[in-house]
Short mmCIF file of C-alpha atoms in Angstrom, two decimals:
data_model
loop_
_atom_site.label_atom_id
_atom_site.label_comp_id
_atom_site.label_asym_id
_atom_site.label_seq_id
_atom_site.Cartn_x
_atom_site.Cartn_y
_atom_site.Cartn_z
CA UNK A 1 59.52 111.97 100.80
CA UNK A 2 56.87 111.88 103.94
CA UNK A 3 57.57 114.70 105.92
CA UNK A 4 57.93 111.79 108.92
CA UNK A 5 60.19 109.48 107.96
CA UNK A 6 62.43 112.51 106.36
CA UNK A 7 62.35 113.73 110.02
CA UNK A 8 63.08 110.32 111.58
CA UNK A 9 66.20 110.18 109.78
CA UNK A 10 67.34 113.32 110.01
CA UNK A 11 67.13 112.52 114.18
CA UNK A 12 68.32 108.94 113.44
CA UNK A 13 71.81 110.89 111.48
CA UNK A 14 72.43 113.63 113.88
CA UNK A 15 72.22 111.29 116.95
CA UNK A 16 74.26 108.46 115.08
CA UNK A 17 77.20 111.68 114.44
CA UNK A 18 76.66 113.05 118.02
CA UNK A 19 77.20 109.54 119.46
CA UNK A 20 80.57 109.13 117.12
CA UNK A 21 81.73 112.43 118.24
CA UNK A 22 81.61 110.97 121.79
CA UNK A 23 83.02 108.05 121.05
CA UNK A 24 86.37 109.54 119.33
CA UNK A 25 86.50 112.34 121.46
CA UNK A 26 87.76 109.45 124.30
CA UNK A 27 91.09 107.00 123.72
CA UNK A 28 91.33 103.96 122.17
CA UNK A 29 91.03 101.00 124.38
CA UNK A 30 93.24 98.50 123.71
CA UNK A 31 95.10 97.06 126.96
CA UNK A 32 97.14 94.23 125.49
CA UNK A 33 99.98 94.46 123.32
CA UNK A 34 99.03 92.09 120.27
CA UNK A 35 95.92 93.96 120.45
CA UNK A 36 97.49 97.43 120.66
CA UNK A 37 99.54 96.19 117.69
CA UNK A 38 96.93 95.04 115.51
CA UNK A 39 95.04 98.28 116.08
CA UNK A 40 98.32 100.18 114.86
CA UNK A 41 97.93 98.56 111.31
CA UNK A 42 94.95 99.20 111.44
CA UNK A 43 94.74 102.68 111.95
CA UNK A 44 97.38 102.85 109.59
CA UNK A 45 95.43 100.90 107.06
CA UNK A 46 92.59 103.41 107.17
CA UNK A 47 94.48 105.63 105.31
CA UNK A 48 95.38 102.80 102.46
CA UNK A 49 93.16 104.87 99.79
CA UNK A 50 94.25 107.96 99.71
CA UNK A 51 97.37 107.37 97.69
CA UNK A 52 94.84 106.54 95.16
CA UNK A 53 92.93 109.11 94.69
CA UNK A 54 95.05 111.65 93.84
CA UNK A 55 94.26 112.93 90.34
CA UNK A 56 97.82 112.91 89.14
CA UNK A 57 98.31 109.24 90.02
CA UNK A 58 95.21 108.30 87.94
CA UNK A 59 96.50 110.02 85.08
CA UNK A 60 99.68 108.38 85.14
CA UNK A 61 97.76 105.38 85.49
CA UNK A 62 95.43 105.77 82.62
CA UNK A 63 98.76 106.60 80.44
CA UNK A 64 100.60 103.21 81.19
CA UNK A 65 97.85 101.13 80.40
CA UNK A 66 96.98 100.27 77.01
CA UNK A 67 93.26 101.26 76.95
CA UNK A 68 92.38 100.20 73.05
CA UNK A 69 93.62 96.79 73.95
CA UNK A 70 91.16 96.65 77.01
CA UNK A 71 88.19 98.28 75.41
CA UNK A 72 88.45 96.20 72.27
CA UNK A 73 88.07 93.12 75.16
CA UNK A 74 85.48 94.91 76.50
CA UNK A 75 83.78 95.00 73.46
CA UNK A 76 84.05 91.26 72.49
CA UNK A 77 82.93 90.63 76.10
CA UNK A 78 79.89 92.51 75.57
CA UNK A 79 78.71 90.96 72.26
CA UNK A 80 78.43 87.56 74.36
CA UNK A 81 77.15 89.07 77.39
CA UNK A 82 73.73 88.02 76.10
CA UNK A 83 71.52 87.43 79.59
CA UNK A 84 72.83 90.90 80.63
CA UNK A 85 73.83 89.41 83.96
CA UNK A 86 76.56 92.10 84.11
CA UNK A 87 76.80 95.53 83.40
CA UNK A 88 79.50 97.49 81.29
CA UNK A 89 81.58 98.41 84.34
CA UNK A 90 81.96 94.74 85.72
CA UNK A 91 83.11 93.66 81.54
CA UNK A 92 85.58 96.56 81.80
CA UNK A 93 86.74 95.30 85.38
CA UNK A 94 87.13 91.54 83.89
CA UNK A 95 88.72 92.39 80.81
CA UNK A 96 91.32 94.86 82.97
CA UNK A 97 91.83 91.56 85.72
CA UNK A 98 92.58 89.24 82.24
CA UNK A 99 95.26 92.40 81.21
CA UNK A 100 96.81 93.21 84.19
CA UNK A 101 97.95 89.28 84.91
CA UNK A 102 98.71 88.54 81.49
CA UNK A 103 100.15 91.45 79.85
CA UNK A 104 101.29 94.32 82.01
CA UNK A 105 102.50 93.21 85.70
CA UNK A 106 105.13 90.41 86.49
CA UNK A 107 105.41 87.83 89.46
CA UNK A 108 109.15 87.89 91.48
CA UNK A 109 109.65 84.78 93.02
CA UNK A 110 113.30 85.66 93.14
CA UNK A 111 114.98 88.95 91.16
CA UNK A 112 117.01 87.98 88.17
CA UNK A 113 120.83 88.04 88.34
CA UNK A 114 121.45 91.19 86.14
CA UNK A 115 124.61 89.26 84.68
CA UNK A 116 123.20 85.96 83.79
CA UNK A 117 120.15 86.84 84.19
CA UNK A 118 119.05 83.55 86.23
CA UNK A 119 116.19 83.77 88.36
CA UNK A 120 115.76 80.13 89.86
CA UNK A 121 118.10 78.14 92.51
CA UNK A 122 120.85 80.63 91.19
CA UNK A 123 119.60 83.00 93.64
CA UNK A 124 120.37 81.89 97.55
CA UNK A 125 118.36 84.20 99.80
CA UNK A 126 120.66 85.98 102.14
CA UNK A 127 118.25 88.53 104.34
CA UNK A 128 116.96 91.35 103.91
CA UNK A 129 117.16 94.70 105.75
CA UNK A 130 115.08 98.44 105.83
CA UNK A 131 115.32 101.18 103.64
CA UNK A 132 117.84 104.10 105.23
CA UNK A 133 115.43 105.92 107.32
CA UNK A 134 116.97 109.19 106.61
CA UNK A 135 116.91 108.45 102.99
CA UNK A 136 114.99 110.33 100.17
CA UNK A 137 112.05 107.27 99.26
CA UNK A 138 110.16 108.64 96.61
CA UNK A 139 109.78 104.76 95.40
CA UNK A 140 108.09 104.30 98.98
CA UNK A 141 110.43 101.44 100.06
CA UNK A 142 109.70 99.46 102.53
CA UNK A 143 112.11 96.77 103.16
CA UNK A 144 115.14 95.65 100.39
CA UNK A 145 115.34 91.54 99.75
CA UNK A 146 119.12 90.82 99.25
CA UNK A 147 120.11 87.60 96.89
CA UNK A 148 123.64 86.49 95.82
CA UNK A 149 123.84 84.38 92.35
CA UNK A 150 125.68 81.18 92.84
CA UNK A 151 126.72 81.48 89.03
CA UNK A 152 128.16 84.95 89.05
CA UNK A 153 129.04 85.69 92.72
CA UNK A 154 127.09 88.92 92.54
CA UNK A 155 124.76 90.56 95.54
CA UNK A 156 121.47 91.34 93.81
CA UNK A 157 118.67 93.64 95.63
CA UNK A 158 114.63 92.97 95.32
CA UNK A 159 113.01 96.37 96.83
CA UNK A 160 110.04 95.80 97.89
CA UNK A 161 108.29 99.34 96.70
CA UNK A 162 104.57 100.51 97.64
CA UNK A 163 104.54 103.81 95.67
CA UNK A 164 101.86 102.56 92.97
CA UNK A 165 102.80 105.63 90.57
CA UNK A 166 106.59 103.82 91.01
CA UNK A 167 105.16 100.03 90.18
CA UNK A 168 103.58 101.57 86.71
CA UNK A 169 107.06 101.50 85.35
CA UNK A 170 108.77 99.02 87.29
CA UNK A 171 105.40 96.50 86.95
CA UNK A 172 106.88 93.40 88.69
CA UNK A 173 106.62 92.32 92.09
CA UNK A 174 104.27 90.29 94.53
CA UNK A 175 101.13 90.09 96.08
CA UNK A 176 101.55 94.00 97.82
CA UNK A 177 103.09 95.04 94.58
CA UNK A 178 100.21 93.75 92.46
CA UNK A 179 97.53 94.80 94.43
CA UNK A 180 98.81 98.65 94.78
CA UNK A 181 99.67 98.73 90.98
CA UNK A 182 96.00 96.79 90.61
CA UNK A 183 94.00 99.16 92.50
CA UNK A 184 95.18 102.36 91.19
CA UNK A 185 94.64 101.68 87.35
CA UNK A 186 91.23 100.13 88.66
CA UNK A 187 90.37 103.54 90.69
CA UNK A 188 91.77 105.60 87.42
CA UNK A 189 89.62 103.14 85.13
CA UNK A 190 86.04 103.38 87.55
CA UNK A 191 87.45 107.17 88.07
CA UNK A 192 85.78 106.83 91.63
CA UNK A 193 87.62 105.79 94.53
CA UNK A 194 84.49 105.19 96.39
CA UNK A 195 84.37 102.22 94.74
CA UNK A 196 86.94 100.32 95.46
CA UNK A 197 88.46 99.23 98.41
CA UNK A 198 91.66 97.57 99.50
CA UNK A 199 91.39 94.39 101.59
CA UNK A 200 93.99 93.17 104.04
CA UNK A 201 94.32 89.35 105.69
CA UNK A 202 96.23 89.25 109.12
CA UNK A 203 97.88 85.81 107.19
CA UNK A 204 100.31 87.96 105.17
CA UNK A 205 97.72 88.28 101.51
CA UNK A 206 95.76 91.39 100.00
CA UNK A 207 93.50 91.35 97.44
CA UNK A 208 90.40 94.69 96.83
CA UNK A 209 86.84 94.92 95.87
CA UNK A 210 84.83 96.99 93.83
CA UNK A 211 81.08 98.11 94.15
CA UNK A 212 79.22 96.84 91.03
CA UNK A 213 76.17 98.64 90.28
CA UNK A 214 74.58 96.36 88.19
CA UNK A 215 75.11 93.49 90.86
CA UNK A 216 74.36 96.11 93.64
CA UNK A 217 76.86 95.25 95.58
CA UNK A 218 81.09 94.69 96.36
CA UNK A 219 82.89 91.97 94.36
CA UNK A 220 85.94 90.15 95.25
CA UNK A 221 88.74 91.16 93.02
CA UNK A 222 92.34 89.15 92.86
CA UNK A 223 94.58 90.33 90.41
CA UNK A 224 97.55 88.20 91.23
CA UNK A 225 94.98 85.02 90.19
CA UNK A 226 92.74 87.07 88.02
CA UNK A 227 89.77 85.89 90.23
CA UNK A 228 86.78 88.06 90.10
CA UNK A 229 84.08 87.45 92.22
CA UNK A 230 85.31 84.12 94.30
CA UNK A 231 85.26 85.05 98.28
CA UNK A 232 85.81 81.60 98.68
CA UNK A 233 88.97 81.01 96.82
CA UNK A 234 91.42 81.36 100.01
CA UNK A 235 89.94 79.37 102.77
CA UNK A 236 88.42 76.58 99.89
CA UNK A 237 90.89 76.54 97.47
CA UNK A 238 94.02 77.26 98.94
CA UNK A 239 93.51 75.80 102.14
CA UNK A 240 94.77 78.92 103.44
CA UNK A 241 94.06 79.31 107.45
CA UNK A 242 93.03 82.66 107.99
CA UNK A 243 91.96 85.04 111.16
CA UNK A 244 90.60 88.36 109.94
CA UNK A 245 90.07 90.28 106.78
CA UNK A 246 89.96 93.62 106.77
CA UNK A 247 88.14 96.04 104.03
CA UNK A 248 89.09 99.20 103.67
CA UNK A 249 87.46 102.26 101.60
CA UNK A 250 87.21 106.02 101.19
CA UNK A 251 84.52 106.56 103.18
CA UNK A 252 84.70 103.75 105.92
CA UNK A 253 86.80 100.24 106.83
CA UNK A 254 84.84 97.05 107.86
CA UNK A 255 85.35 93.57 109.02
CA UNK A 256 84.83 91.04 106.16
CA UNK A 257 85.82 88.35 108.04
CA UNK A 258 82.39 86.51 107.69
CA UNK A 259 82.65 87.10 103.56
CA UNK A 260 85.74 85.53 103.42
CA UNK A 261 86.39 82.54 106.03
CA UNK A 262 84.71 79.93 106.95
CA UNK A 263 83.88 79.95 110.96
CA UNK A 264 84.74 75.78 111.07
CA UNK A 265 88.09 76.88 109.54
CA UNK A 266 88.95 80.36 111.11
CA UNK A 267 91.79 80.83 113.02
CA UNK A 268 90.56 81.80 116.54
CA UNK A 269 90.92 85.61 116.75
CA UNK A 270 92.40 84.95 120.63
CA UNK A 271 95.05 83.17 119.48
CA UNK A 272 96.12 86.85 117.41
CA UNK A 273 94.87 89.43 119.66
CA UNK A 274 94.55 89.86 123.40
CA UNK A 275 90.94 91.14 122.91
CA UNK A 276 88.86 90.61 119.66
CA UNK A 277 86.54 92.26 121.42
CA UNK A 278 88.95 95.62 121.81
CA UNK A 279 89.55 95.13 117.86
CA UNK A 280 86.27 94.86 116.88
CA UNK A 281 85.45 98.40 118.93
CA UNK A 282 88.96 99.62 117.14
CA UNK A 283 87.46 98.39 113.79
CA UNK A 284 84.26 100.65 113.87
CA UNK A 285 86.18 103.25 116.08
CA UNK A 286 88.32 103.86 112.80
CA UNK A 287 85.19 103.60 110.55
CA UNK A 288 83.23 106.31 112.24
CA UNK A 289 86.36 108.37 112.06
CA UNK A 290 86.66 108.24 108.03
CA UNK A 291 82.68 108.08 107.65
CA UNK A 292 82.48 111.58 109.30
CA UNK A 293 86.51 112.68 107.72
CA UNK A 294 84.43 111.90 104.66
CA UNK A 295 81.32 113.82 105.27
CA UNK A 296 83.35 116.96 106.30
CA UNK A 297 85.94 116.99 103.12
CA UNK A 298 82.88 115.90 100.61
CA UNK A 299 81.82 119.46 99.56
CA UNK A 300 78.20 119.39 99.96
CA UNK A 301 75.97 120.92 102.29
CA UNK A 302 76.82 119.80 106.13
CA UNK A 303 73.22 118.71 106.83
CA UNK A 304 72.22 115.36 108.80
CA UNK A 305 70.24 113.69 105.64
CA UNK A 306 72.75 114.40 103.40
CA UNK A 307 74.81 112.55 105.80
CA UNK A 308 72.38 110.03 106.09
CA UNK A 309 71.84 109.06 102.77
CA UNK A 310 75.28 109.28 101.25
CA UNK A 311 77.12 107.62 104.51
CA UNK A 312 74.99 106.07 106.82
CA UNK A 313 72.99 103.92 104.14
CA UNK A 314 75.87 102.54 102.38
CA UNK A 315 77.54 101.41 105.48
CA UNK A 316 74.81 100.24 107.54
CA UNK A 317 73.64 98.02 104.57
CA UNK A 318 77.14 96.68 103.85
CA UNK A 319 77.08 96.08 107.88
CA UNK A 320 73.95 93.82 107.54
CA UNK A 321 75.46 91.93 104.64
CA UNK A 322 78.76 90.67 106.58
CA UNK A 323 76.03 89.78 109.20
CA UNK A 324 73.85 87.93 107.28
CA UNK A 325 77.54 86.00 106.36
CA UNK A 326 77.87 85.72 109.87
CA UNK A 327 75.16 83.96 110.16
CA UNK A 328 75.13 81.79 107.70
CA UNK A 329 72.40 83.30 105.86
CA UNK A 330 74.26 85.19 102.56
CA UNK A 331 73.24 84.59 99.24
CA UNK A 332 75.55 83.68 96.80
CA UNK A 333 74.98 85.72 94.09
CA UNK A 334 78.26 84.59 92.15
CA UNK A 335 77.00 81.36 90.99
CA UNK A 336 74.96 83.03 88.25
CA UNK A 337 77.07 85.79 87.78
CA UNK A 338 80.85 84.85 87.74
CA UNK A 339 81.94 84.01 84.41
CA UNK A 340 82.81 80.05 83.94
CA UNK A 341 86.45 80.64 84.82
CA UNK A 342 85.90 82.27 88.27
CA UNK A 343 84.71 79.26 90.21
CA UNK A 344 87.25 79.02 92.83
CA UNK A 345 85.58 74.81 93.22
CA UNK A 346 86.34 74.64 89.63
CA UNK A 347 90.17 76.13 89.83
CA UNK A 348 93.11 73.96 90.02
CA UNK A 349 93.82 73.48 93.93
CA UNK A 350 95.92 76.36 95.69
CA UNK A 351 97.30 79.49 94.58
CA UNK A 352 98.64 79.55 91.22
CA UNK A 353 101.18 82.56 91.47
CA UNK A 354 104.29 82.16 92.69
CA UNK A 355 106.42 79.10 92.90
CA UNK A 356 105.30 75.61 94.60
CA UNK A 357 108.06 76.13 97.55
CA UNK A 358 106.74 79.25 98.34
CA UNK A 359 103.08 78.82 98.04
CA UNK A 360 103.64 75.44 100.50
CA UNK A 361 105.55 77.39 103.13
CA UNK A 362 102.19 79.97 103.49
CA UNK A 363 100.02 77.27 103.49
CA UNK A 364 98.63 78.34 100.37
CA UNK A 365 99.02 75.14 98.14
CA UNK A 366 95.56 73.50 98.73
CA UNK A 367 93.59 72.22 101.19
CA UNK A 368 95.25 69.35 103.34
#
């Protein structure tokens, strides 16, 4: 490397942390309350990862899964991957979206009656309510769906349970459920969390991403549709109205807005926060946080290159691609490389899982 430009960077990494340090070392501005809530989830959202990346988690994950059924895919994939437009890792990442949907996880739209085991108008909706806060949750509960069967008379509960080790044996659920379940296996399969990340829409949906090496770069991932590599799908297809999208990774969380909805269509951030301007400092507030969290729990020698090339790089060049989006300028790299099934213009309209009434009541059905 020239002496130079090693030095350059070095200055370039050791201002860039002594800046961040500044910046964290004062509060948070946010001064309204939608915008002091939004920054809540977010900060808490930061965190999403880590209950992936545990090493016990990703051997329970690797055990539930049937791995010769995948790699046999894997293999058929490869002996008509003939153009070598992907690599190994984005065959095994296909074949596990194709298993995942169609053999292992299962969609609620409403939990069967345990008696008659009825799952359609049989079961009336009558609330919900929290899990007891005092209670031991080792199923990570958030919230408990209550039904009542018309048929039998009986109260039937649909937790609603985010412990991903917990959805490996009960493997049913919805969109949360799925992508939690989803992202471990996919983190156990990759066996590097750095490569994946879990992505949040303020419109109630989550999907994730991976980092392809052979593409060089992150790939849409929905394993509730078993779309790979369509960023489109939700504004386009669905018809789904959408304000921000949120990535979030070991190492750093970003705005994908730009990646994922189209400006004529987006939902004006205003009309959800008090200040986008406040969230989009909160937004890189939180990602300088985990970038230098990161650094400091990463093992290697504390030096400003090190931090340069392993952090700094990666981010800033995912930074310039969601401004490129931004500005109308992005490639779109799927068109050669999705397989013929993943073209969200090519889909039937609106989301396919769950049921009609439900996917019409989120706006999800299709464009209007």
């Amino acid at each position: 490397m020239d002496e130079y430009a090693r030095q350059l960077q070095t200055l370039y990494a050791s201002q860039w942390l002594s800046h961040a340090q500044e910046v964290m070392s004062q509060p948070l501005k946010a001064t309204g309350p939608r915008t002091q809530r939004f920054l809540r989830v977010v900060a808490s959202l930061s965190r999403t990862m880590d209950k992936y990346s545990a090493s016990a988690g990703r051997e329970r994950a690797l055990d539930a899964i049937d791995l010769g059924a995948i790699y046999a895919g894997v293999d058929a994939r490869e002996s008509s991957n003939n153009d070598n437009k992907l690599g190994y890792t984005d065959l095994v990442v296909l074949e596990l979206l194709d298993y995942f949907k169609n053999h292992f996880f299962t969609w609620v739209n409403k939990p069967p009656c345990p008696q008659c085991h009825g799952e359609g108008d049989n079961m009336v909706a009558t609330g919900g309510r929290p899990f007891p806060a005092n209670a031991p949750n080792p199923d990570e509960i958030g919230a408990i769906e209550t039904y009542k069967c018309q048929h039998c008379q009986i109260d039937v509960e649909f937790p609603r349970i985010r412990n991903p080790i917990s959805l490996l044996k009960t493997r049913r659920g919805r969109c949360g459920e799925w992508v939690d379940c989803f992202v471990l296996i996919l983190v156990a399969l990759l066996d590097d969390p750095s490569k994946v990340r879990y992505v949040w829409n303020q419109e109630d949906h989550v999907w994730c991403e991976y980092y392809s090496d052979h593409l060089r770069r992150w790939v849409h991932l929905d394993p509730c549709e078993a779309a790979w590599d369509q960023p489109s799908l939700y504004w386009q297809n669905w018809g789904k109205a959408m304000s921000y999208v949120l990535g979030f990774g070991t190492d750093y969380c970003i705005d994908l807005s730009p990646k994922y909805i189209d400006a004529t269509k987006q939902i004006p951030q205003k009309e959800i926060v008090d200040s986008p301007k406040e969230v989009s400092d909160g937004i890189k507030y939180f990602a300088k946080y985990k970038l230098i969290d990161a650094y400091s729990m990463s093992g290697k020698p504390q030096t400003a290159i090190n931090f340069y090339y392993d952090y700094l790089v990666p981010y800033n060049r995912e930074l310039r691609s969601v401004a490129q989006a931004a500005a109308g300028a992005a490639s779109a790299p799927s068109a050669s490389t999705a397989p013929p099934s993943a073209s969200a213009g090519s889909a039937p309209a609106g989301r396919q899982s769950g049921s009609a009434e439900w996917t019409r009541a989120r706006g999800e059905s299709g464009p209007q």
